[in-house]
Amino acid sequence: MLRSLPSIDRMLASAAALRLAGKLGRDRVRDILREITGELRIEIAAGNLERSFADGDTSAALMAEVERRLEAQSLAAVTPSVVRVVNATGVVVHTNLGRAPLARAAADALLETATHYSNLEYDLQQGGRGRREVHCQQLLARLTSAESAIVANNNAAAVLLVLNTLAEGGEVIVSRGELIEIGGSFRIPDVMEKSGARLCEVGTTNRTHIADYANAINEQTRLILRVHPSNYRIVGFTSRPDVREIGELAKRAGIASYEDLGSGCLIELTQYGVEGEPVVAESLKAGISVVSFSGDKMLGGPQAGIIAGSGATIERVRKNPLMRALRAGKMTYSALEATLRIYERGSAASEVPVIRAIATPVDQLEGRAAAFAQAITSRCRLKTELMAGQSVIGGGSAPGTMLPTVLVSIVADDITASSIENALRHNSVPVIVRTERDRVLVDLRTVEPEEEEVIITALAGLSRRVDGDGRNVAGTQIA
Ligand SMILES: *Cc1c(COP(=O)(O)O)cnc(C)c1O
């Protein structure tokens, strides 16, 4: 069989190779053919191909196999790696699904800036060099009740910047209940070490008192850090000082106080049933000297880390040489500015997708779910049922907070839930759903009304393929 392998040149002359060369160029196709030949040699040596090529013309069979693999490469070559998906999980800020979708106005602003020259670092009044930091500064200051603000690449960068700027070479006091890991191996003690500040742990996992902080202050202390428990909740016999006490203690001791808020909620969400998510302005009003938060969690904007606080603190952060390495780009600035303007005109609940999802009342979801389920049963060979369920805020926001929702449960006689899930995930616009006890669950809270048709069409296609190919094909062909 090894001897029957066609030469690279013969393979290059095949129709499939010529087609792919049109897209990728001949050199790249030659490399791909070398890779494929390498794979085939290994598979032949392992005896894996013998069964499929048991008789007939081995050389022709191998050639056909090469062409099949080239076609697969050809498909991969035109499919972008990053694609949009439909989030039917009901997890509003889903870190695996790109967190917050941008508001229309933010996407429009981004497109305009991204495809043209801009005044990113140009002062249009003076006609000379300007600074990028000015762009969202006033707007952020107004919305957070801070004197000033600055934007970094993400909140992890913001934490590193603040710790390094305010506490390098000194000590930072943190409660043992707040020494958290956020995910993606971002751990407060590790970031602290990289920032050049020394961690001074106080209190216990469940209870830390203001006296614990006060007793730990010495001449090395630069900062008291408070971390919002964004992705966990300690329940039961617990206590920690409130922000006001932390702010006052730090002021009396002549040191700074910093709260890593994680999510960065700009408006009160209790009216929508979300408890325990602090509003950024409240921390600053309570006397905390500086806060930071993400742009793409509850704020619903682009990936960014926002640092807000006193003018003097922000100026020190701005002058930190690390700022140059961790700064935000022009697309971030324009999307963030447009998002913040929505908050300023008070229409976040209708324009910012994550806030809109959170603010959607359950009876509205119920009406949509009923019509959606009806459309599925009339167009697909599937059974549906409406179930009371819960949506999650997610993304390390409001841990433990659930929003009541209506789930559409989808089942079929001849297709398992995991096959349906798999088929939806492989749809041209992938649809991500929950599965539970052999049911597919769709939560429309995170699905835009115009995306419902994407899901229904995908499900109809799935039923048709099962119909056309006969029973049980679903498990092999579709999955
Ligand atoms: C999410 C989070 C971060 C990291 O923010 P990114 O924007 O993902 O870098 C830091 N601290 C807390 C408390 C968080 O919840």
CSV table of C-alpha atoms and ligand atoms in Angstrom, one decimal:
chain,number,residue,atom,x,y,z
A,1,MET,CA,0.0,0.0,0.0
A,2,LEU,CA,2.8,2.4,0.8
A,3,ARG,CA,4.2,1.8,-2.7
A,4,SER,CA,0.7,2.6,-4.1
A,5,LEU,CA,0.7,6.1,-2.5
A,6,PRO,CA,0.6,8.6,-5.4
A,7,SER,CA,3.4,11.1,-5.7
A,8,ILE,CA,3.0,14.7,-4.5
A,9,ASP,CA,3.1,15.9,-8.1
A,10,ARG,CA,0.4,13.5,-9.2
A,11,MET,CA,-1.7,14.6,-6.3
A,12,LEU,CA,-1.1,18.3,-7.1
A,13,ALA,CA,-2.5,17.7,-10.5
A,14,SER,CA,-5.8,16.4,-9.1
A,15,ALA,CA,-9.0,18.4,-9.6
A,16,ALA,CA,-9.4,18.8,-5.8
A,17,ALA,CA,-5.8,20.1,-5.4
A,18,LEU,CA,-6.1,22.5,-8.2
A,19,ARG,CA,-9.4,23.9,-6.7
A,20,LEU,CA,-7.7,24.3,-3.3
A,21,ALA,CA,-4.7,25.9,-4.9
A,22,GLY,CA,-7.0,28.6,-6.3
A,23,LYS,CA,-7.9,29.5,-2.7
A,24,LEU,CA,-4.6,28.9,-0.8
A,25,GLY,CA,-1.9,29.0,-3.5
A,26,ARG,CA,0.1,26.0,-4.8
A,27,ASP,CA,2.9,26.1,-2.1
A,28,ARG,CA,0.4,25.8,0.7
A,29,VAL,CA,-1.4,22.9,-1.0
A,30,ARG,CA,1.9,21.2,-1.5
A,31,ASP,CA,2.5,21.5,2.2
A,32,ILE,CA,-0.9,20.2,3.0
A,33,LEU,CA,-0.4,17.2,0.6
A,34,ARG,CA,2.9,16.4,2.5
A,35,GLU,CA,0.9,16.5,5.7
A,36,ILE,CA,-1.8,14.2,4.3
A,37,THR,CA,0.8,11.8,2.9
A,38,GLY,CA,2.5,11.7,6.3
A,39,GLU,CA,-0.8,10.9,8.0
A,40,LEU,CA,-1.6,8.2,5.4
A,41,ARG,CA,1.8,6.6,5.9
A,42,ILE,CA,1.3,6.3,9.6
A,43,GLU,CA,-2.3,5.0,9.1
A,44,ILE,CA,-1.1,2.4,6.5
A,45,ALA,CA,1.8,1.3,8.8
A,46,ALA,CA,-0.7,0.9,11.7
A,47,GLY,CA,-2.9,-1.2,9.4
A,48,ASN,CA,-5.8,1.2,9.8
A,49,LEU,CA,-6.6,1.6,6.1
A,50,GLU,CA,-6.4,-2.0,5.1
A,51,ARG,CA,-10.0,-2.8,5.9
A,52,SER,CA,-11.5,0.1,3.8
A,53,PHE,CA,-9.2,-0.6,0.9
A,54,ALA,CA,-9.4,-4.4,1.0
A,55,ASP,CA,-9.8,-4.9,-2.7
A,56,GLY,CA,-9.8,-3.1,-5.9
A,57,ASP,CA,-7.3,-0.5,-7.1
A,58,THR,CA,-5.4,0.6,-4.0
A,59,SER,CA,-3.7,3.5,-5.8
A,60,ALA,CA,-7.1,4.9,-7.0
A,61,ALA,CA,-8.6,4.3,-3.5
A,62,LEU,CA,-5.7,6.2,-1.9
A,63,MET,CA,-6.1,9.0,-4.4
A,64,ALA,CA,-9.8,9.2,-3.6
A,65,GLU,CA,-8.9,9.4,0.1
A,66,VAL,CA,-6.4,12.2,-0.6
A,67,GLU,CA,-9.1,14.1,-2.5
A,68,ARG,CA,-11.6,13.6,0.4
A,69,ARG,CA,-9.1,15.0,2.9
A,70,LEU,CA,-8.3,18.0,0.5
A,71,GLU,CA,-12.0,18.8,0.3
A,72,ALA,CA,-12.2,18.9,4.1
A,73,GLN,CA,-9.2,21.2,4.2
A,74,SER,CA,-10.8,23.3,1.5
A,75,LEU,CA,-13.9,23.8,3.7
A,76,ALA,CA,-11.8,24.6,6.7
A,77,ALA,CA,-9.9,27.2,4.6
A,78,VAL,CA,-12.9,29.2,3.9
A,79,THR,CA,-14.6,28.9,7.3
A,80,PRO,CA,-13.5,31.6,9.7
A,81,SER,CA,-12.3,30.4,13.0
A,82,VAL,CA,-14.3,33.0,15.0
A,83,VAL,CA,-18.0,32.8,14.0
A,84,ARG,CA,-21.2,34.1,15.5
A,85,VAL,CA,-23.4,31.7,17.4
A,86,VAL,CA,-26.9,31.8,18.8
A,87,ASN,CA,-26.8,31.6,22.6
A,88,ALA,CA,-29.8,29.7,23.6
A,89,THR,CA,-28.4,28.7,27.0
A,90,GLY,CA,-30.0,31.6,29.0
A,91,VAL,CA,-26.6,32.4,30.5
A,92,VAL,CA,-26.6,36.2,29.8
A,93,VAL,CA,-22.8,36.9,30.1
A,94,HIS,CA,-21.3,33.7,28.8
A,95,THR,CA,-17.5,33.9,28.9
A,96,ASN,CA,-17.2,31.0,26.5
A,97,LEU,CA,-19.6,32.6,24.0
A,98,GLY,CA,-17.8,36.0,23.9
A,99,ARG,CA,-19.5,37.6,26.9
A,100,ALA,CA,-21.6,40.7,26.0
A,101,PRO,CA,-22.9,41.2,22.5
A,102,LEU,CA,-22.5,44.9,21.5
A,103,ALA,CA,-25.4,47.3,21.2
A,104,ARG,CA,-26.2,48.3,17.6
A,105,ALA,CA,-25.0,51.8,18.3
A,106,ALA,CA,-21.6,50.5,19.6
A,107,ALA,CA,-21.2,48.2,16.6
A,108,ASP,CA,-21.9,51.1,14.2
A,109,ALA,CA,-19.4,53.4,16.0
A,110,LEU,CA,-16.8,50.6,15.9
A,111,LEU,CA,-17.2,49.9,12.2
A,112,GLU,CA,-16.9,53.6,11.4
A,113,THR,CA,-13.7,54.0,13.4
A,114,ALA,CA,-12.2,50.6,12.4
A,115,THR,CA,-12.6,51.3,8.6
A,116,HIS,CA,-11.4,54.9,8.6
A,117,TYR,CA,-8.7,57.0,10.1
A,118,SER,CA,-9.6,58.5,13.4
A,119,ASN,CA,-8.6,61.1,16.0
A,120,LEU,CA,-7.4,58.4,18.4
A,121,GLU,CA,-4.4,60.4,19.4
A,122,TYR,CA,-5.0,63.6,17.5
A,123,ASP,CA,-6.4,66.8,19.1
A,124,LEU,CA,-8.9,68.2,16.7
A,125,GLN,CA,-9.1,71.6,18.6
A,126,GLN,CA,-5.3,72.3,18.6
A,127,GLY,CA,-4.5,70.5,15.4
A,128,GLY,CA,-1.7,68.4,16.9
A,129,ARG,CA,-0.8,65.3,18.9
A,130,GLY,CA,-3.5,64.3,21.4
A,131,ARG,CA,-4.0,61.5,24.0
A,132,ARG,CA,-6.1,58.4,23.6
A,133,GLU,CA,-7.0,58.4,27.3
A,134,VAL,CA,-9.2,61.5,26.9
A,135,HIS,CA,-11.8,59.7,24.8
A,136,CYS,CA,-14.1,58.1,27.4
A,137,GLN,CA,-12.7,59.9,30.4
A,138,GLN,CA,-15.4,62.4,31.2
A,139,LEU,CA,-18.2,60.1,30.3
A,140,LEU,CA,-16.8,57.4,32.6
A,141,ALA,CA,-16.2,59.9,35.4
A,142,ARG,CA,-19.9,61.1,35.2
A,143,LEU,CA,-21.3,57.6,35.1
A,144,THR,CA,-19.3,56.3,38.0
A,145,SER,CA,-19.2,59.5,40.1
A,146,ALA,CA,-15.4,59.4,39.9
A,147,GLU,CA,-13.1,62.4,39.3
A,148,SER,CA,-11.4,60.6,36.5
A,149,ALA,CA,-11.0,57.2,34.7
A,150,ILE,CA,-8.8,55.3,32.3
A,151,VAL,CA,-9.3,52.3,30.1
A,152,ALA,CA,-7.0,49.2,29.9
A,153,ASN,CA,-7.2,46.1,27.7
A,154,ASN,CA,-9.3,44.2,30.2
A,155,ASN,CA,-10.0,44.1,33.9
A,156,ALA,CA,-7.1,41.6,34.6
A,157,ALA,CA,-4.8,44.3,33.1
A,158,ALA,CA,-6.6,46.9,35.3
A,159,VAL,CA,-5.9,44.9,38.5
A,160,LEU,CA,-2.2,44.5,37.5
A,161,LEU,CA,-1.9,48.2,36.7
A,162,VAL,CA,-3.6,49.4,39.9
A,163,LEU,CA,-1.6,47.1,42.2
A,164,ASN,CA,1.7,47.9,40.5
A,165,THR,CA,1.1,51.6,40.4
A,166,LEU,CA,-0.1,52.0,44.0
A,167,ALA,CA,1.7,49.2,45.9
A,168,GLU,CA,4.9,48.0,44.1
A,169,GLY,CA,7.4,47.2,46.8
A,170,GLY,CA,4.9,47.6,49.6
A,171,GLU,CA,2.1,45.6,51.2
A,172,VAL,CA,-1.5,45.1,50.2
A,173,ILE,CA,-4.0,43.9,52.7
A,174,VAL,CA,-6.6,41.4,51.5
A,175,SER,CA,-9.2,39.3,53.3
A,176,ARG,CA,-8.7,35.5,53.2
A,177,GLY,CA,-12.3,35.3,52.0
A,178,GLU,CA,-11.4,37.3,48.8
A,179,LEU,CA,-8.2,35.5,47.6
A,180,ILE,CA,-10.0,34.3,44.6
A,181,GLU,CA,-9.3,32.6,41.2
A,182,ILE,CA,-11.4,34.2,38.5
A,183,GLY,CA,-10.8,31.6,35.8
A,184,GLY,CA,-8.2,31.2,33.1
A,185,SER,CA,-5.7,30.9,36.0
A,186,PHE,CA,-6.1,34.5,37.1
A,187,ARG,CA,-5.5,34.3,40.8
A,188,ILE,CA,-5.3,37.3,43.1
A,189,PRO,CA,-2.1,36.1,44.9
A,190,ASP,CA,-0.3,35.4,41.6
A,191,VAL,CA,-1.3,38.7,40.1
A,192,MET,CA,-0.2,40.4,43.3
A,193,GLU,CA,3.2,38.8,43.0
A,194,LYS,CA,3.6,39.9,39.4
A,195,SER,CA,2.7,43.4,40.3
A,196,GLY,CA,5.6,43.6,42.7
A,197,ALA,CA,3.3,44.1,45.8
A,198,ARG,CA,3.4,41.9,48.8
A,199,LEU,CA,0.2,40.2,49.9
A,200,CYS,CA,-0.8,40.6,53.5
A,201,GLU,CA,-3.7,38.2,54.3
A,202,VAL,CA,-6.1,39.0,57.1
A,203,GLY,CA,-9.2,37.4,58.6
A,204,THR,CA,-10.6,34.0,57.8
A,205,THR,CA,-12.3,32.4,54.8
A,206,ASN,CA,-15.8,33.2,56.1
A,207,ARG,CA,-15.3,36.1,58.5
A,208,THR,CA,-13.1,39.2,58.3
A,209,HIS,CA,-13.6,42.2,60.6
A,210,ILE,CA,-12.5,45.8,60.2
A,211,ALA,CA,-10.2,45.3,63.2
A,212,ASP,CA,-8.3,42.6,61.2
A,213,TYR,CA,-7.5,45.2,58.5
A,214,ALA,CA,-6.7,47.9,61.1
A,215,ASN,CA,-4.3,45.6,63.0
A,216,ALA,CA,-2.4,44.7,59.8
A,217,ILE,CA,-1.6,48.2,58.8
A,218,ASN,CA,2.1,49.1,59.2
A,219,GLU,CA,4.6,51.5,57.6
A,220,GLN,CA,4.9,49.0,54.6
A,221,THR,CA,1.2,49.1,53.9
A,222,ARG,CA,0.2,50.9,50.7
A,223,LEU,CA,-3.3,49.6,49.9
A,224,ILE,CA,-6.4,47.8,51.1
A,225,LEU,CA,-7.8,45.6,48.4
A,226,ARG,CA,-11.4,44.5,48.3
A,227,VAL,CA,-12.4,41.9,45.7
A,228,HIS,CA,-16.0,41.5,44.7
A,229,PRO,CA,-17.0,37.8,45.0
A,230,SER,CA,-17.9,37.7,41.4
A,231,ASN,CA,-18.0,34.0,40.7
A,232,TYR,CA,-18.7,32.4,44.1
A,233,ARG,CA,-20.7,33.1,47.2
A,234,ILE,CA,-19.8,32.4,50.8
A,235,VAL,CA,-23.0,31.6,52.7
A,236,GLY,CA,-23.8,30.9,56.3
A,237,PHE,CA,-21.8,32.3,59.2
A,238,THR,CA,-20.1,35.1,57.3
A,239,SER,CA,-19.2,38.8,57.6
A,240,ARG,CA,-17.0,41.4,56.0
A,241,PRO,CA,-16.8,45.1,56.6
A,242,ASP,CA,-18.8,47.2,54.1
A,243,VAL,CA,-17.1,49.5,51.6
A,244,ARG,CA,-17.6,52.6,53.7
A,245,GLU,CA,-15.7,51.1,56.7
A,246,ILE,CA,-12.8,50.1,54.4
A,247,GLY,CA,-12.7,53.5,52.8
A,248,GLU,CA,-12.7,55.3,56.1
A,249,LEU,CA,-10.0,53.1,57.6
A,250,ALA,CA,-7.7,53.6,54.6
A,251,LYS,CA,-8.2,57.4,54.8
A,252,ARG,CA,-7.4,57.5,58.5
A,253,ALA,CA,-4.3,55.5,57.9
A,254,GLY,CA,-3.2,57.6,54.9
A,255,ILE,CA,-3.3,54.7,52.4
A,256,ALA,CA,-5.3,54.0,49.4
A,257,SER,CA,-8.3,51.6,49.1
A,258,TYR,CA,-9.1,49.7,45.9
A,259,GLU,CA,-12.1,47.6,45.0
A,260,ASP,CA,-12.0,45.1,42.1
A,261,LEU,CA,-15.7,45.1,41.2
A,262,GLY,CA,-15.4,42.5,38.5
A,263,SER,CA,-18.7,43.1,36.6
A,264,GLY,CA,-19.1,46.8,36.7
A,265,CYS,CA,-22.8,47.5,36.9
A,266,LEU,CA,-23.5,51.1,36.1
A,267,ILE,CA,-27.2,50.9,37.0
A,268,GLU,CA,-29.2,49.4,39.8
A,269,LEU,CA,-30.5,46.0,38.7
A,270,THR,CA,-32.6,45.1,41.8
A,271,GLN,CA,-35.7,46.3,39.9
A,272,TYR,CA,-35.1,43.3,37.5
A,273,GLY,CA,-34.6,40.8,40.3
A,274,VAL,CA,-30.8,40.9,40.4
A,275,GLU,CA,-29.6,41.2,44.0
A,276,GLY,CA,-26.1,41.8,45.3
A,277,GLU,CA,-24.5,43.3,42.3
A,278,PRO,CA,-22.9,46.6,43.5
A,279,VAL,CA,-23.3,49.7,41.4
A,280,VAL,CA,-19.9,51.2,40.6
A,281,ALA,CA,-20.8,54.7,41.7
A,282,GLU,CA,-21.8,53.4,45.2
A,283,SER,CA,-18.3,52.2,46.0
A,284,LEU,CA,-16.7,55.5,45.1
A,285,LYS,CA,-19.3,57.5,46.9
A,286,ALA,CA,-18.6,55.3,50.0
A,287,GLY,CA,-15.0,56.6,50.0
A,288,ILE,CA,-13.1,53.9,48.1
A,289,SER,CA,-10.2,55.6,46.3
A,290,VAL,CA,-10.1,53.5,43.1
A,291,VAL,CA,-12.2,50.8,41.5
A,292,SER,CA,-11.9,48.7,38.4
A,293,PHE,CA,-14.3,46.5,36.4
A,294,SER,CA,-14.7,44.8,33.0
A,295,GLY,CA,-16.2,46.4,30.0
A,296,ASP,CA,-17.8,43.2,28.6
A,297,LYS,CA,-19.6,41.8,31.6
A,298,MET,CA,-22.7,43.5,33.0
A,299,LEU,CA,-21.8,46.8,31.4
A,300,GLY,CA,-22.5,45.1,28.0
A,301,GLY,CA,-19.7,46.8,26.1
A,302,PRO,CA,-16.4,45.7,24.4
A,303,GLN,CA,-13.6,43.8,26.2
A,304,ALA,CA,-12.0,46.5,28.4
A,305,GLY,CA,-10.8,47.1,31.9
A,306,ILE,CA,-12.0,50.4,33.4
A,307,ILE,CA,-10.2,52.1,36.3
A,308,ALA,CA,-12.1,54.9,38.0
A,309,GLY,CA,-11.1,57.0,40.9
A,310,SER,CA,-9.4,60.2,42.1
A,311,GLY,CA,-7.7,62.4,39.5
A,312,ALA,CA,-4.3,62.0,41.2
A,313,THR,CA,-4.6,58.2,41.2
A,314,ILE,CA,-5.6,57.9,37.6
A,315,GLU,CA,-2.8,60.2,36.6
A,316,ARG,CA,-0.3,57.9,38.3
A,317,VAL,CA,-1.8,54.9,36.5
A,318,ARG,CA,-1.6,56.8,33.2
A,319,LYS,CA,2.1,57.5,33.7
A,320,ASN,CA,3.0,53.9,34.6
A,321,PRO,CA,5.1,52.4,31.8
A,322,LEU,CA,3.0,49.2,32.0
A,323,MET,CA,0.0,51.3,30.7
A,324,ARG,CA,1.6,51.3,27.2
A,325,ALA,CA,1.6,47.5,27.2
A,326,LEU,CA,-1.9,47.2,28.6
A,327,ARG,CA,-3.8,50.0,26.8
A,328,ALA,CA,-7.0,49.7,24.8
A,329,GLY,CA,-7.2,50.1,21.0
A,330,LYS,CA,-9.3,52.5,18.9
A,331,MET,CA,-12.1,49.9,18.3
A,332,THR,CA,-12.5,49.5,22.1
A,333,TYR,CA,-12.7,53.2,22.6
A,334,SER,CA,-15.3,53.8,20.0
A,335,ALA,CA,-17.5,50.8,21.1
A,336,LEU,CA,-17.1,51.7,24.8
A,337,GLU,CA,-18.0,55.4,24.2
A,338,ALA,CA,-21.1,54.5,22.2
A,339,THR,CA,-22.2,52.0,25.0
A,340,LEU,CA,-21.6,54.6,27.7
A,341,ARG,CA,-23.7,57.1,25.8
A,342,ILE,CA,-26.6,54.7,25.9
A,343,TYR,CA,-26.4,54.6,29.7
A,344,GLU,CA,-26.2,58.4,29.8
A,345,ARG,CA,-29.4,58.8,27.8
A,346,GLY,CA,-31.0,56.2,30.2
A,347,SER,CA,-31.9,53.6,27.6
A,348,ALA,CA,-29.7,50.7,28.6
A,349,ALA,CA,-32.7,48.4,29.3
A,350,SER,CA,-33.8,48.7,25.7
A,351,GLU,CA,-30.5,49.2,23.8
A,352,VAL,CA,-27.7,47.2,25.6
A,353,PRO,CA,-28.3,43.5,24.9
A,354,VAL,CA,-27.2,42.1,28.2
A,355,ILE,CA,-29.3,44.6,30.2
A,356,ARG,CA,-32.2,44.0,27.8
A,357,ALA,CA,-31.9,40.3,28.4
A,358,ILE,CA,-31.9,40.7,32.1
A,359,ALA,CA,-34.8,43.2,32.0
A,360,THR,CA,-37.0,41.0,29.9
A,361,PRO,CA,-40.1,40.1,32.0
A,362,VAL,CA,-40.9,36.4,32.3
A,363,ASP,CA,-44.5,36.8,30.8
A,364,GLN,CA,-42.9,38.3,27.6
A,365,LEU,CA,-40.6,35.2,27.5
A,366,GLU,CA,-43.6,33.0,28.0
A,367,GLY,CA,-45.4,34.5,25.0
A,368,ARG,CA,-42.4,34.1,22.8
A,369,ALA,CA,-41.7,30.6,24.0
A,370,ALA,CA,-45.3,29.5,23.3
A,371,ALA,CA,-45.1,30.8,19.7
A,372,PHE,CA,-41.6,29.3,19.2
A,373,ALA,CA,-42.7,25.9,20.5
A,374,GLN,CA,-45.8,26.0,18.2
A,375,ALA,CA,-43.6,26.7,15.2
A,376,ILE,CA,-41.3,23.8,16.0
A,377,THR,CA,-44.1,21.3,16.4
A,378,SER,CA,-45.7,22.4,13.1
A,379,ARG,CA,-42.5,22.4,11.0
A,380,CYS,CA,-40.4,19.7,12.6
A,381,ARG,CA,-41.0,16.1,13.7
A,382,LEU,CA,-40.2,17.0,17.3
A,383,LYS,CA,-42.2,17.4,20.5
A,384,THR,CA,-42.0,20.5,22.6
A,385,GLU,CA,-43.1,21.4,26.1
A,386,LEU,CA,-42.9,24.7,28.0
A,387,MET,CA,-41.2,24.4,31.4
A,388,ALA,CA,-40.6,26.9,34.2
A,389,GLY,CA,-36.8,27.4,34.6
A,390,GLN,CA,-34.0,29.8,35.4
A,391,SER,CA,-31.6,31.9,33.5
A,392,VAL,CA,-28.2,32.7,34.9
A,393,ILE,CA,-26.4,36.1,34.8
A,394,GLY,CA,-23.0,34.3,34.4
A,395,GLY,CA,-19.6,35.6,33.5
A,396,GLY,CA,-18.6,36.0,37.1
A,397,SER,CA,-21.5,38.4,37.8
A,398,ALA,CA,-24.1,38.2,40.6
A,399,PRO,CA,-23.2,34.7,41.7
A,400,GLY,CA,-26.2,32.6,42.7
A,401,THR,CA,-28.6,35.0,41.1
A,402,MET,CA,-31.2,33.3,38.9
A,403,LEU,CA,-33.9,35.0,36.8
A,404,PRO,CA,-37.1,33.1,36.3
A,405,THR,CA,-37.6,32.1,32.7
A,406,VAL,CA,-39.7,29.8,30.5
A,407,LEU,CA,-37.7,27.0,28.9
A,408,VAL,CA,-38.7,25.3,25.6
A,409,SER,CA,-38.0,21.6,26.1
A,410,ILE,CA,-37.4,19.7,22.8
A,411,VAL,CA,-37.5,15.9,22.4
A,412,ALA,CA,-37.8,13.4,19.5
A,413,ASP,CA,-38.8,9.8,19.4
A,414,ASP,CA,-35.9,8.7,17.2
A,415,ILE,CA,-33.1,11.2,18.0
A,416,THR,CA,-31.4,11.6,21.3
A,417,ALA,CA,-31.0,15.0,22.9
A,418,SER,CA,-27.3,14.9,22.5
A,419,SER,CA,-27.7,14.2,18.7
A,420,ILE,CA,-30.0,17.3,18.5
A,421,GLU,CA,-27.6,19.3,20.5
A,422,ASN,CA,-24.7,18.2,18.3
A,423,ALA,CA,-26.6,19.0,15.1
A,424,LEU,CA,-27.5,22.4,16.4
A,425,ARG,CA,-23.9,23.0,17.3
A,426,HIS,CA,-22.8,22.1,13.8
A,427,ASN,CA,-25.5,24.3,12.1
A,428,SER,CA,-24.2,26.9,9.6
A,429,VAL,CA,-24.9,29.4,12.4
A,430,PRO,CA,-24.1,27.2,15.4
A,431,VAL,CA,-26.8,27.2,18.1
A,432,ILE,CA,-25.7,26.5,21.6
A,433,VAL,CA,-28.3,24.9,23.9
A,434,ARG,CA,-28.5,23.2,27.3
A,435,THR,CA,-29.4,19.5,27.6
A,436,GLU,CA,-30.9,18.0,30.7
A,437,ARG,CA,-32.3,14.6,31.3
A,438,ASP,CA,-32.4,13.7,27.6
A,439,ARG,CA,-34.1,16.9,26.7
A,440,VAL,CA,-32.8,19.9,24.7
A,441,LEU,CA,-33.6,23.1,26.5
A,442,VAL,CA,-33.9,26.5,24.8
A,443,ASP,CA,-34.0,29.6,26.9
A,444,LEU,CA,-35.1,32.5,24.7
A,445,ARG,CA,-33.9,35.1,27.2
A,446,THR,CA,-30.5,35.3,25.4
A,447,VAL,CA,-32.0,34.7,21.9
A,448,GLU,CA,-32.9,37.8,19.8
A,449,PRO,CA,-36.4,37.4,18.3
A,450,GLU,CA,-34.9,37.3,14.8
A,451,GLU,CA,-32.6,34.5,15.8
A,452,GLU,CA,-35.6,32.2,16.6
A,453,GLU,CA,-35.9,31.4,12.9
A,454,VAL,CA,-32.3,30.2,12.8
A,455,ILE,CA,-33.1,27.6,15.5
A,456,ILE,CA,-36.4,26.5,13.9
A,457,THR,CA,-34.8,26.1,10.4
A,458,ALA,CA,-31.9,24.1,11.9
A,459,LEU,CA,-34.4,21.8,13.7
A,460,ALA,CA,-36.5,21.5,10.5
A,461,GLY,CA,-33.4,20.5,8.6
A,462,LEU,CA,-32.6,17.9,11.2
A,463,SER,CA,-36.1,16.3,11.0
A,464,ARG,CA,-35.9,16.3,7.2
A,465,ARG,CA,-32.5,14.5,7.2
A,466,VAL,CA,-33.9,11.9,9.6
A,467,ASP,CA,-37.0,11.5,7.4
A,468,GLY,CA,-34.9,11.2,4.2
A,469,ASP,CA,-32.3,8.8,5.5
A,470,GLY,CA,-34.6,6.6,7.7
A,471,ARG,CA,-34.6,6.0,11.4
A,472,ASN,CA,-31.5,5.8,13.5
A,473,VAL,CA,-29.4,7.6,10.9
A,474,ALA,CA,-29.4,10.6,13.2
A,475,GLY,CA,-26.9,9.0,15.6
A,476,THR,CA,-24.4,8.2,12.9
A,477,GLN,CA,-24.8,10.8,10.2
A,478,ILE,CA,-25.9,13.9,11.9
A,479,ALA,CA,-24.0,13.4,15.2
B,1,LIG,C1,-13.9,39.0,35.5
B,1,LIG,C2,-13.1,39.5,36.7
B,1,LIG,C3,-11.8,39.9,36.5
B,1,LIG,C4,-11.1,39.8,35.1
B,1,LIG,O1,-11.7,40.7,34.2
B,1,LIG,P1,-11.4,40.5,32.6
B,1,LIG,O2,-12.1,41.7,32.0
B,1,LIG,O3,-12.0,39.2,32.2
B,1,LIG,O4,-10.0,40.6,32.5
B,1,LIG,C5,-11.1,40.4,37.5
B,1,LIG,N1,-11.7,40.5,38.8
B,1,LIG,C6,-12.9,40.1,39.0
B,1,LIG,C7,-13.5,40.2,40.4
B,1,LIG,C8,-13.7,39.6,38.0
B,1,LIG,O5,-14.9,39.1,38.2
